[in-house]
Tab-separated table of C-alpha atoms and ligand atoms in Angstrom:
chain	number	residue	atom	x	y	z
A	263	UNK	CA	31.348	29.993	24.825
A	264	UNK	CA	27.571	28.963	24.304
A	265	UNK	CA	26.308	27.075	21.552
A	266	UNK	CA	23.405	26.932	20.010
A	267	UNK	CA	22.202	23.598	18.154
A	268	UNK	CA	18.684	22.247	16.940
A	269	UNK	CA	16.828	20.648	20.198
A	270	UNK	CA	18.422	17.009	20.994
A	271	UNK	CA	16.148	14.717	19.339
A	272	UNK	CA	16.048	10.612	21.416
A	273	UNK	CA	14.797	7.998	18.949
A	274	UNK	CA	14.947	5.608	22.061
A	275	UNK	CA	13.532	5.985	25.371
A	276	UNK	CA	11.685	3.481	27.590
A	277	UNK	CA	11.030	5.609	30.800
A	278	UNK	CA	13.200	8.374	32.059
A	279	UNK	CA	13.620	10.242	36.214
A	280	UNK	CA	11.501	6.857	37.690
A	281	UNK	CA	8.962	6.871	35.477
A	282	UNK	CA	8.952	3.373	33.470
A	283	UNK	CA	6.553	4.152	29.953
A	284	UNK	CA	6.115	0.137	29.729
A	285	UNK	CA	5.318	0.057	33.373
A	286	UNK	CA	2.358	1.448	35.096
A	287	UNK	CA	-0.354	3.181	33.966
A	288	UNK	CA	0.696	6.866	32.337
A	289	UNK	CA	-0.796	9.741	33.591
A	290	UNK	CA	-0.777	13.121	32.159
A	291	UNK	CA	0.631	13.770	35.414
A	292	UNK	CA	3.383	11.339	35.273
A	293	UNK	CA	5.032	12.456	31.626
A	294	UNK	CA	4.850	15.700	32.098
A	295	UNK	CA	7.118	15.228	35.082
A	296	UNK	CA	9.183	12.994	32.787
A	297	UNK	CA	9.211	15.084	30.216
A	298	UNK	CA	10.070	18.018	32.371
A	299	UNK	CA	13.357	15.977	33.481
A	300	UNK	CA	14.151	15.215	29.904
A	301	UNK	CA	14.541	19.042	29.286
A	302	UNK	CA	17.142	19.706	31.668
A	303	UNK	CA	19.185	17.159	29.589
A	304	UNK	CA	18.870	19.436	26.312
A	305	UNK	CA	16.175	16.741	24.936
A	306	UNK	CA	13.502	18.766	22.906
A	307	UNK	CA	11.858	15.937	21.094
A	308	UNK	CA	11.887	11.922	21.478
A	309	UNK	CA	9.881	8.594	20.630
A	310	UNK	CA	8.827	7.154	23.998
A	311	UNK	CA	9.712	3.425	23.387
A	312	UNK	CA	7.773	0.595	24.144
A	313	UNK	CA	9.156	-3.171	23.928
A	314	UNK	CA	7.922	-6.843	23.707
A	315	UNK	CA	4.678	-6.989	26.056
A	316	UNK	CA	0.742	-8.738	25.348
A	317	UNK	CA	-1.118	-6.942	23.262
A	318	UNK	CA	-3.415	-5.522	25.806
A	319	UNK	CA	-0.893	-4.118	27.849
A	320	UNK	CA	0.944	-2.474	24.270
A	321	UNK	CA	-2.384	-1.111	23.247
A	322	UNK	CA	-3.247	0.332	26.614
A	323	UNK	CA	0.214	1.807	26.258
A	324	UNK	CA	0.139	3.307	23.208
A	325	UNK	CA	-3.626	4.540	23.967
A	326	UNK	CA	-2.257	6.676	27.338
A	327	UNK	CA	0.411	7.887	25.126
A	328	UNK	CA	-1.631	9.045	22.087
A	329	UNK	CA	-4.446	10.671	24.067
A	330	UNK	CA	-2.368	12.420	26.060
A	331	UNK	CA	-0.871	14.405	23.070
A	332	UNK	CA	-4.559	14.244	21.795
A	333	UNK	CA	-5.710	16.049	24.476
A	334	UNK	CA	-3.023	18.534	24.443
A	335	UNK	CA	-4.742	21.767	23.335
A	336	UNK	CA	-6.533	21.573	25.934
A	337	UNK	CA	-4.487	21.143	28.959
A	338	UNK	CA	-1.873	23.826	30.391
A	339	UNK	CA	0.994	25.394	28.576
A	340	UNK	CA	3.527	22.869	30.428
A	341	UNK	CA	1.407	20.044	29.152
A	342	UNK	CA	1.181	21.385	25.542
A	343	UNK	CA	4.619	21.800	25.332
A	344	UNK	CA	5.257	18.392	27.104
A	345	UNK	CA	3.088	16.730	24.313
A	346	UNK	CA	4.670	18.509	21.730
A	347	UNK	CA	8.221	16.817	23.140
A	348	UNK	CA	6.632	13.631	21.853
A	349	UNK	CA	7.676	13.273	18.082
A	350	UNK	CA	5.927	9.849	17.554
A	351	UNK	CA	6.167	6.327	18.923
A	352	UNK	CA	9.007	3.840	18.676
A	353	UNK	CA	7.690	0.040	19.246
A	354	UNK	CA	10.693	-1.802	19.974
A	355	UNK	CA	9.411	-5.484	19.665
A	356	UNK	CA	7.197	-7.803	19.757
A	357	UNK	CA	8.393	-9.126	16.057
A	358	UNK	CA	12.060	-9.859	17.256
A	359	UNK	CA	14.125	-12.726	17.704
A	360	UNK	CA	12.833	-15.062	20.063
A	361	UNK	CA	16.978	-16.319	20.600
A	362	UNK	CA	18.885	-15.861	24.367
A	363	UNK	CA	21.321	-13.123	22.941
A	364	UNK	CA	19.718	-10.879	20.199
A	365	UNK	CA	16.390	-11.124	22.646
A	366	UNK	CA	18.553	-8.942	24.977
A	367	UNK	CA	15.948	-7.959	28.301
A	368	UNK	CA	13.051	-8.625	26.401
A	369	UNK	CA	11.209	-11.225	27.657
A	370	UNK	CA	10.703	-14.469	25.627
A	371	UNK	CA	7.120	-15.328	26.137
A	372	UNK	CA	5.965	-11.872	24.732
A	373	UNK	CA	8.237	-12.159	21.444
A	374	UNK	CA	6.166	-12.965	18.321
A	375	UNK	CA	6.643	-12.859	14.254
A	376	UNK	CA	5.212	-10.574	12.338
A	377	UNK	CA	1.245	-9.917	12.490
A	378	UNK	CA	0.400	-7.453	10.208
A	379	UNK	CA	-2.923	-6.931	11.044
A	380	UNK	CA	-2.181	-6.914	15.212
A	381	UNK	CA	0.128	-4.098	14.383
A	382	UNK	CA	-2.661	-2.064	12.398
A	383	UNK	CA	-4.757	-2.498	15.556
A	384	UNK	CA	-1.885	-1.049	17.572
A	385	UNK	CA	-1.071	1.608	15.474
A	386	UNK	CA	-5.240	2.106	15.379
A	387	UNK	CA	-4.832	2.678	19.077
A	388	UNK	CA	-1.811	5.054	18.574
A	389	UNK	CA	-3.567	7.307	16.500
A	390	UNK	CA	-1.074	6.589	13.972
A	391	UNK	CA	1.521	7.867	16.259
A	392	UNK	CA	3.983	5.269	15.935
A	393	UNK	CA	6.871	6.404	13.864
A	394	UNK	CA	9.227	3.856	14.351
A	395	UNK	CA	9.178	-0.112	14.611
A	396	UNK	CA	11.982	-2.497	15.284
A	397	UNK	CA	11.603	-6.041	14.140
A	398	UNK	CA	13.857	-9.284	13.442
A	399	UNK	CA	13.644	-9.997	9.726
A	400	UNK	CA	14.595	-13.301	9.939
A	401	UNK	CA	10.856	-14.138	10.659
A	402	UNK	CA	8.672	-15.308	8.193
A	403	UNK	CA	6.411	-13.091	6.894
A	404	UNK	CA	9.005	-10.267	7.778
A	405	UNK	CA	9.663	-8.751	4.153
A	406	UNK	CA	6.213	-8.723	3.480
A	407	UNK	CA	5.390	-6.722	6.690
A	408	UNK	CA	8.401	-4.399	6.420
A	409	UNK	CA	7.291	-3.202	3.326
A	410	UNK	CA	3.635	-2.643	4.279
A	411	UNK	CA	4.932	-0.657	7.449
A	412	UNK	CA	6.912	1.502	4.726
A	413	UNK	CA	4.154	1.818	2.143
A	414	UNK	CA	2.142	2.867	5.624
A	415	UNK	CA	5.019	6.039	6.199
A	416	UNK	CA	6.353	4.099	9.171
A	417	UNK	CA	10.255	4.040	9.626
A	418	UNK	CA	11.783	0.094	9.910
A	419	UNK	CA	14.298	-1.010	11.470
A	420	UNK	CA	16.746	-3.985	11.904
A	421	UNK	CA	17.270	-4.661	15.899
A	422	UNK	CA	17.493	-7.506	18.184
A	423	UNK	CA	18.089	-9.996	15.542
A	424	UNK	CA	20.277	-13.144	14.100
A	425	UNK	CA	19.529	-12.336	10.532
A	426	UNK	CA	21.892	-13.927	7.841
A	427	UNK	CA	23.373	-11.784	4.922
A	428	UNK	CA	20.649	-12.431	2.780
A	429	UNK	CA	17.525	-12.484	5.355
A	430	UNK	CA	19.248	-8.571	6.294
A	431	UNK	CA	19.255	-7.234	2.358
A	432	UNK	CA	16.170	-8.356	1.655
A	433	UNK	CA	15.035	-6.323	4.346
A	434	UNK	CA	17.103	-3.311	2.897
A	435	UNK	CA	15.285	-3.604	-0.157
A	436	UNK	CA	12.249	-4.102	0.785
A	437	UNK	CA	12.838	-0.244	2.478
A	438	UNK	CA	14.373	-0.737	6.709
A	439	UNK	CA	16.341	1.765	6.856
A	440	UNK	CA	17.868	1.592	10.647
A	441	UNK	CA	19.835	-0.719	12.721
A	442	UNK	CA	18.879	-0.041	16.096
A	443	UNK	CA	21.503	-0.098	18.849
A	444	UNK	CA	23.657	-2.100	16.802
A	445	UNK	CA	26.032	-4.103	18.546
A	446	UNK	CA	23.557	-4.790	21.333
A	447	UNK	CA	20.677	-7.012	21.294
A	448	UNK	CA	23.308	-9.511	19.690
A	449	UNK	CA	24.615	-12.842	20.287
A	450	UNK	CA	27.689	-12.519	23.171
A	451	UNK	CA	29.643	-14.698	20.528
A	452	UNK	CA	29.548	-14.682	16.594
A	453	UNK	CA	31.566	-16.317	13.973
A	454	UNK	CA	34.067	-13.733	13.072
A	455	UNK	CA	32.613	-13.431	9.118
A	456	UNK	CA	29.902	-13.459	7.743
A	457	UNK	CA	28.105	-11.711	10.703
A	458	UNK	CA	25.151	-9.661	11.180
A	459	UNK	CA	27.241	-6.885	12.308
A	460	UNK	CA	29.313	-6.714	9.185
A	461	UNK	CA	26.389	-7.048	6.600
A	462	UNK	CA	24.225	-3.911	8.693
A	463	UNK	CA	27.983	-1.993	8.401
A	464	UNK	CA	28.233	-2.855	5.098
A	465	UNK	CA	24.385	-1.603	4.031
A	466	UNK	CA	24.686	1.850	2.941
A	467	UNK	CA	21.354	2.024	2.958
A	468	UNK	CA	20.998	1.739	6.898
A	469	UNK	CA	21.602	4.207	9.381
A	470	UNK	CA	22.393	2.817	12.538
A	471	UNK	CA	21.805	3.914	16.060
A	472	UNK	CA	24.467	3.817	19.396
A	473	UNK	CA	24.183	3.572	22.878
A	474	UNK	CA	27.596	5.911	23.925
A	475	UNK	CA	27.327	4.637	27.531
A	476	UNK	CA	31.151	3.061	27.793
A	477	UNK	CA	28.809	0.249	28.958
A	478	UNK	CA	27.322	-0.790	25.476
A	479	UNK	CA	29.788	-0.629	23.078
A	480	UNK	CA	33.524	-0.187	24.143
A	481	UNK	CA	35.054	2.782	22.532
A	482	UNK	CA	36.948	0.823	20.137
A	483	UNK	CA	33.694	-0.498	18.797
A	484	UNK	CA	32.151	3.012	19.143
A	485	UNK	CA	34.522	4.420	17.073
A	486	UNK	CA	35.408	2.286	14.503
A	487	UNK	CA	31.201	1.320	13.676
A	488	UNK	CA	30.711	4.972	13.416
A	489	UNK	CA	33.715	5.239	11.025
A	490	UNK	CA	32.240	2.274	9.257
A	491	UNK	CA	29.024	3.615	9.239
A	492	UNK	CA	30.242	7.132	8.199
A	493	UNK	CA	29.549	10.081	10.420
A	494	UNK	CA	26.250	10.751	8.290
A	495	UNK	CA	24.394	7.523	9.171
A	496	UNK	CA	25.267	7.534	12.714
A	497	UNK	CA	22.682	7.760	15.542
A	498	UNK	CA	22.876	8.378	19.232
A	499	UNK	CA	20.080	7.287	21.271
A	500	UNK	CA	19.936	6.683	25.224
A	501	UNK	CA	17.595	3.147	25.005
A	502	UNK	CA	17.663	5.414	29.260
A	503	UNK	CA	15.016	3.126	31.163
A	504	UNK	CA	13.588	4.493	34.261
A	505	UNK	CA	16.550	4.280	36.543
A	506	UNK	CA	18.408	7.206	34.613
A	507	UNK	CA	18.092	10.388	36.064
A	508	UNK	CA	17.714	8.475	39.132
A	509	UNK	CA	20.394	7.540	42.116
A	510	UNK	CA	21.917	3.969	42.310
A	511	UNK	CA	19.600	0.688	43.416
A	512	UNK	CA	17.517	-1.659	42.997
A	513	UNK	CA	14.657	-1.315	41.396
A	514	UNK	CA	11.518	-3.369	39.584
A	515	UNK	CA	11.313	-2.965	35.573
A	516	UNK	CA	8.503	-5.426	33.727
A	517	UNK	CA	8.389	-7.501	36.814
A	518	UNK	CA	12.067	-7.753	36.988
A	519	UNK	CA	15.195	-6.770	39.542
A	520	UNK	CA	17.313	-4.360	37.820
A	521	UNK	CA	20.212	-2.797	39.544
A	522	UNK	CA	22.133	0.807	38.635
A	523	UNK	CA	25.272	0.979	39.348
A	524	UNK	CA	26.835	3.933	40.969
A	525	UNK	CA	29.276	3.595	37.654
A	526	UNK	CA	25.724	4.234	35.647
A	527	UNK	CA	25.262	0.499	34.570
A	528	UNK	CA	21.990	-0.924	34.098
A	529	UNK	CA	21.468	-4.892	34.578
A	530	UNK	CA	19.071	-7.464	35.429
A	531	UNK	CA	20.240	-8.092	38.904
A	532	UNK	CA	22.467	-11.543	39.221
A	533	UNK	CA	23.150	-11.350	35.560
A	534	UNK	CA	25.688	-9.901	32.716
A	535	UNK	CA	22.638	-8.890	30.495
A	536	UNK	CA	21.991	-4.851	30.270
A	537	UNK	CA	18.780	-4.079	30.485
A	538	UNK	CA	18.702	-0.578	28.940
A	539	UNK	CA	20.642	2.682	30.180
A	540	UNK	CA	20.835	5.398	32.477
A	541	UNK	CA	22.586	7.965	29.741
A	542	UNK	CA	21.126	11.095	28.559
A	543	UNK	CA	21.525	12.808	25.365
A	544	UNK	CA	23.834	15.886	26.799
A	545	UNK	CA	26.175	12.894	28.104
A	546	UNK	CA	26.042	10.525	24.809
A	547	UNK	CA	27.464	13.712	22.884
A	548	UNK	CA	30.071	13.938	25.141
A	549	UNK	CA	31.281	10.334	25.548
A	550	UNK	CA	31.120	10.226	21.896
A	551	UNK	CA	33.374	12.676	21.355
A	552	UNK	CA	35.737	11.730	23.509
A	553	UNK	CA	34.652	7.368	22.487
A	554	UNK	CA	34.933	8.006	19.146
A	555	UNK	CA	37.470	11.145	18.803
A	556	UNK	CA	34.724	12.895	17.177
A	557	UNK	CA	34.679	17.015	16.648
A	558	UNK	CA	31.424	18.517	18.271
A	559	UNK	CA	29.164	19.356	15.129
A	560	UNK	CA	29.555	15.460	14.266
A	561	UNK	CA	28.164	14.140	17.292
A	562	UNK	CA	25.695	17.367	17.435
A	563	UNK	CA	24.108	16.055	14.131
A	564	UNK	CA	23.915	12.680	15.309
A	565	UNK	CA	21.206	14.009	18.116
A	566	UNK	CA	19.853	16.432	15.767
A	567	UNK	CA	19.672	16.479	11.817
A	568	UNK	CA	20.248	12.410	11.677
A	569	UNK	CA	17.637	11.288	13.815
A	570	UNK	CA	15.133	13.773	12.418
A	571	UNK	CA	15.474	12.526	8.597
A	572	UNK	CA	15.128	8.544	9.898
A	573	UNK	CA	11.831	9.367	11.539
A	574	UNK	CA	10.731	12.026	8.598
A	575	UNK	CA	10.466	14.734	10.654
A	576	UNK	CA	12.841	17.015	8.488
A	577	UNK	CA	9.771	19.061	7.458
A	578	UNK	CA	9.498	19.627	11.867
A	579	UNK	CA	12.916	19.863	13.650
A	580	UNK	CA	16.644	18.571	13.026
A	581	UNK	CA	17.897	21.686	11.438
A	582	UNK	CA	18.703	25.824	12.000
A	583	UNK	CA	16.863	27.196	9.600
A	584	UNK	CA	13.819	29.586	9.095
A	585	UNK	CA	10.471	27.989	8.336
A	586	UNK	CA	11.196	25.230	11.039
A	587	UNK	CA	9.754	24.762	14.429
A	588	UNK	CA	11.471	26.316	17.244
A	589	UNK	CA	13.083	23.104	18.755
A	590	UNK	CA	16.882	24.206	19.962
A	591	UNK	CA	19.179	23.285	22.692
A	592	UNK	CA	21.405	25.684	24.172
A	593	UNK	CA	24.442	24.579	25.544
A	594	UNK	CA	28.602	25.212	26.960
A	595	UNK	CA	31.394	22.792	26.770
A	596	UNK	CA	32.495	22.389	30.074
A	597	UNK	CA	35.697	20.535	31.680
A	598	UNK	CA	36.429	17.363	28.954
A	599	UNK	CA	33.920	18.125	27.065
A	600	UNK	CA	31.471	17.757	29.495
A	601	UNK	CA	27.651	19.147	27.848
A	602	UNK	CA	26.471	21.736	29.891
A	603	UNK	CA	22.648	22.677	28.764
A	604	UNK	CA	22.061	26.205	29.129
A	605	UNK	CA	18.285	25.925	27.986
A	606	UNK	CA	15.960	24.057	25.681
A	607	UNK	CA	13.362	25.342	23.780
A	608	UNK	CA	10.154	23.302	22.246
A	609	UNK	CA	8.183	25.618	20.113
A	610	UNK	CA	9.407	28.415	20.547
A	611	UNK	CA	8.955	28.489	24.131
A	612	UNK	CA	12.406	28.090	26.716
A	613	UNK	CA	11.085	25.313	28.662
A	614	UNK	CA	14.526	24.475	30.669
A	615	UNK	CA	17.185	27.287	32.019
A	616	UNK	CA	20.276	26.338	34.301
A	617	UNK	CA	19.911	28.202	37.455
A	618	UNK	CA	23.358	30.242	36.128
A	619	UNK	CA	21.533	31.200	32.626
A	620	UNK	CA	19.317	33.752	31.767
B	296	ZN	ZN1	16.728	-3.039	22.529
C-alpha cells in the first residue's frame, strides 16, 4: 500500500553521492547532482551543513551556497527545483568545544568561542540563509550570543559540548532550542549523574536530533532517549557525509582518511571516532522503527512536521494541508519495514519516480 507523507525534511547534511559541501569548491553543477541523489531517498528539503573550518573557507562556503539559490530563477527547472531543496543553512561549529570527545571529527585548530560579530559576517555572506547554528555553551560569551542569534530568527542549538547543568539551562533560557545528535559529539566516558545527557533529556524545552544508523546510538539508547525525549521532540537527521550514497573505501574528507565500511560505518581511518554517516532519511525511518519499536506516523513526523517547526519553516513544508507548498514524499513499506520511495515532489513538481512507479 503507498503512502503519502509531507517531503522528508534533513536538518543535517555535510555532502551527500561524493560530493563533500565543506570540501571543494560548489558548483551549480555539483549540487544539483547532489541534490538530484537526495531525491531518490524521499528527501524534499534539507540544511546543507557546514562544520568547524577558517573563516575564509566558511564564507566562501556559505557564498557558493547562497548564490546558487540566488541565482535560481534564472537557471533551468532542475536547478530551480534543486535550490528550492535547500531550506536554509545549518553551521555546525566553529563555537564548540575545543575537548578530544565532544569535538568529535572536527578539527581542533578551527574550533573557536563565540564571535558575534564573525558570525554576522558569515551570515552577511549567506544572505541570511543560515537557519540553524550549533554551538558549545560552555564558552564564554555563549549566552550572550545565543540570544542575539535568537533575537536574529536563527534556530540554536546545544551540540558537541561538555556543558554542566547550569552552563546547559542557561542556554535554554536564553532561547536554544535543539540538541543536535545527542549522544554523539560526547565524551566516550561520563560520570553516570549529573551528565550532559541527562540535563538535555531532562529540558523540555529542547528538541533533540538522532543519527538512527545502529552505528551512533545503539538501539537501546535510540529508544529509550526518544522515549525520554517524547516522540514530539524527537529528530532524525543523517549528519550523511559524502561517502553515503557511495560504495565502500577510502576516501579524503577535510584533508583526512575516512573509510566506509561495507556495514555503512563511517570513520577516520586507524581510529574509533565516526566521522559522520552514510544513512539516508528513507533508511533512518526505518531503523527507527524497528531501533526504537516505533509505529510509522511517529518516525514519519520526526522527518517531517518536527524538523520543520525547529527551523520555522511551518509556514513552508512539514505538514498535509492546503495553503502549504507542495513538498511530499511518496512511499511503500517493503520487507521489515524497509522505505521504499515511490516519488518526491518539491513544489509541486515530481522530481524523483522509481523506475516501477508512475
Ligand atoms: Zn556533529
Amino acid at each position: 500500500m503507498p503512502y503519502i507523507s509531507p517531503g522528508f525534511l534533513d536538518l543535517q547534511l555535510n555532502g551527500f553521492a561524493g560530493l563533500d559541501l565543506n570540501g571543494e569548491a560548489l558548483s551549480q553543477e555539483s549540487l544539483v547532482v547532489m541534490i538530484r541523489a537526495l531525491w531518490a531517498t524521499g528527501t524534499a528539503l534539507f540544511l546543507p551543513t557546514l562544520v568547524s573550518a577558517p573563516f575564509e573557507r566558511l564564507q566562501g562556503a556559505l557564498k557558493a551556497l547562497a548564490d546558487f539559490v540566488e541565482a535560481a530563477p534564472h537557471l533551468d527547472l532542475q536547478s530551480r527545483l534543486a535550490a528550492a531543496s535547500i531550506a536554509g543553512i545549518h553551521l555546525e561549529g566553529p563555537y564548540i568545544s575545543p575537548e578530544d570527545g565532544p569535538r568529535g571529527a572536527h578539527v581542533a585548530a578551527f574550533v573557536r568561542p563565540p564571535d558575534w560579530d564573525e558570525f554576522c559576517r558569515l551570515q552577511e555572506a549567506a544572505s541570511g540563509k543560515i537557519r540553524l547554528i550549533t554551538l558549545a555553551p560552555e564558552w564564554p560569551g555563549a549566552i550572550d550570543f545565543i540570544e542575539r542569534a535568537v533575537a536574529s530568527g536563527v534556530t540554536v542549538a546545544i551540540g558537541h559540548t561538555g556543558a554542566d547543568g547550569h552552563q546547559i539551562r542557561a542556554a535554554v533560557a536564553a532561547g536554544a532550542r535543539l540538541s543536535t545528535h545527542l549522544g554523539n559529539g560526547a565524551h566516550a566516558q561520563l560520570p553516570r549523574h549529573p551528565n550532559y545527557l541527562w540535563e538535555q533529556l531532562a529540558a523540555d524545552d529542547l528538541y533533540a536530533t538522532f543519527i538512527p544508523d545502529g552505528f551512533h546510538l545503539p538501539p537501546s539508547v535510540l529508544k529509550s532517549f526518544v522515549r525520554a525525549k517524547g516522540v514530539h521532540r524527537s529528530i532524525l537527521i543523517t549528519d550523511a557525509v559524502a561517502a553515503a550514497g557511495e560504495a565502500p573505501g577510502i576516501r579524503t574528507l577535510m584533508g583526512r582518511e575516512v573509510e566506509l565500511t561495507p556495514q555503512g560505518k563511517v570513520q577516520l581511518l586507524g581510529t574509533p571516532y565516526l566521522a559522520g554517516s552514510a544513512l539516508r532519511l528513507d533508511l533512518a525511518v526505518a531503523n527507527a522503527m524497528r531501533m526504537a519499536d516505533l509505529p510509522l506516523a511517529d518516525a514519519i513526523r520526526m522527518v517531517t512536521e518536527t524538523p520543520a517547526a525547529v527551523a520555522a519553516l511551518t509556514s513552508r513544508t512539514g505538514r498535509l494541508c492546503s495553503g502549504m507548498e507542495a513538498n511530499l514524499t511518496l512511499f511503500r513499506l517493503g520487507e521489515d519495514a524497509a522505505v521504499e520511495v515511490l516519488a518526491t515532489v518539491v513544489k509541486g513538481q515530481v522530481v524523483y519516480t522509481a523506475g516501477d512507479f508512475a
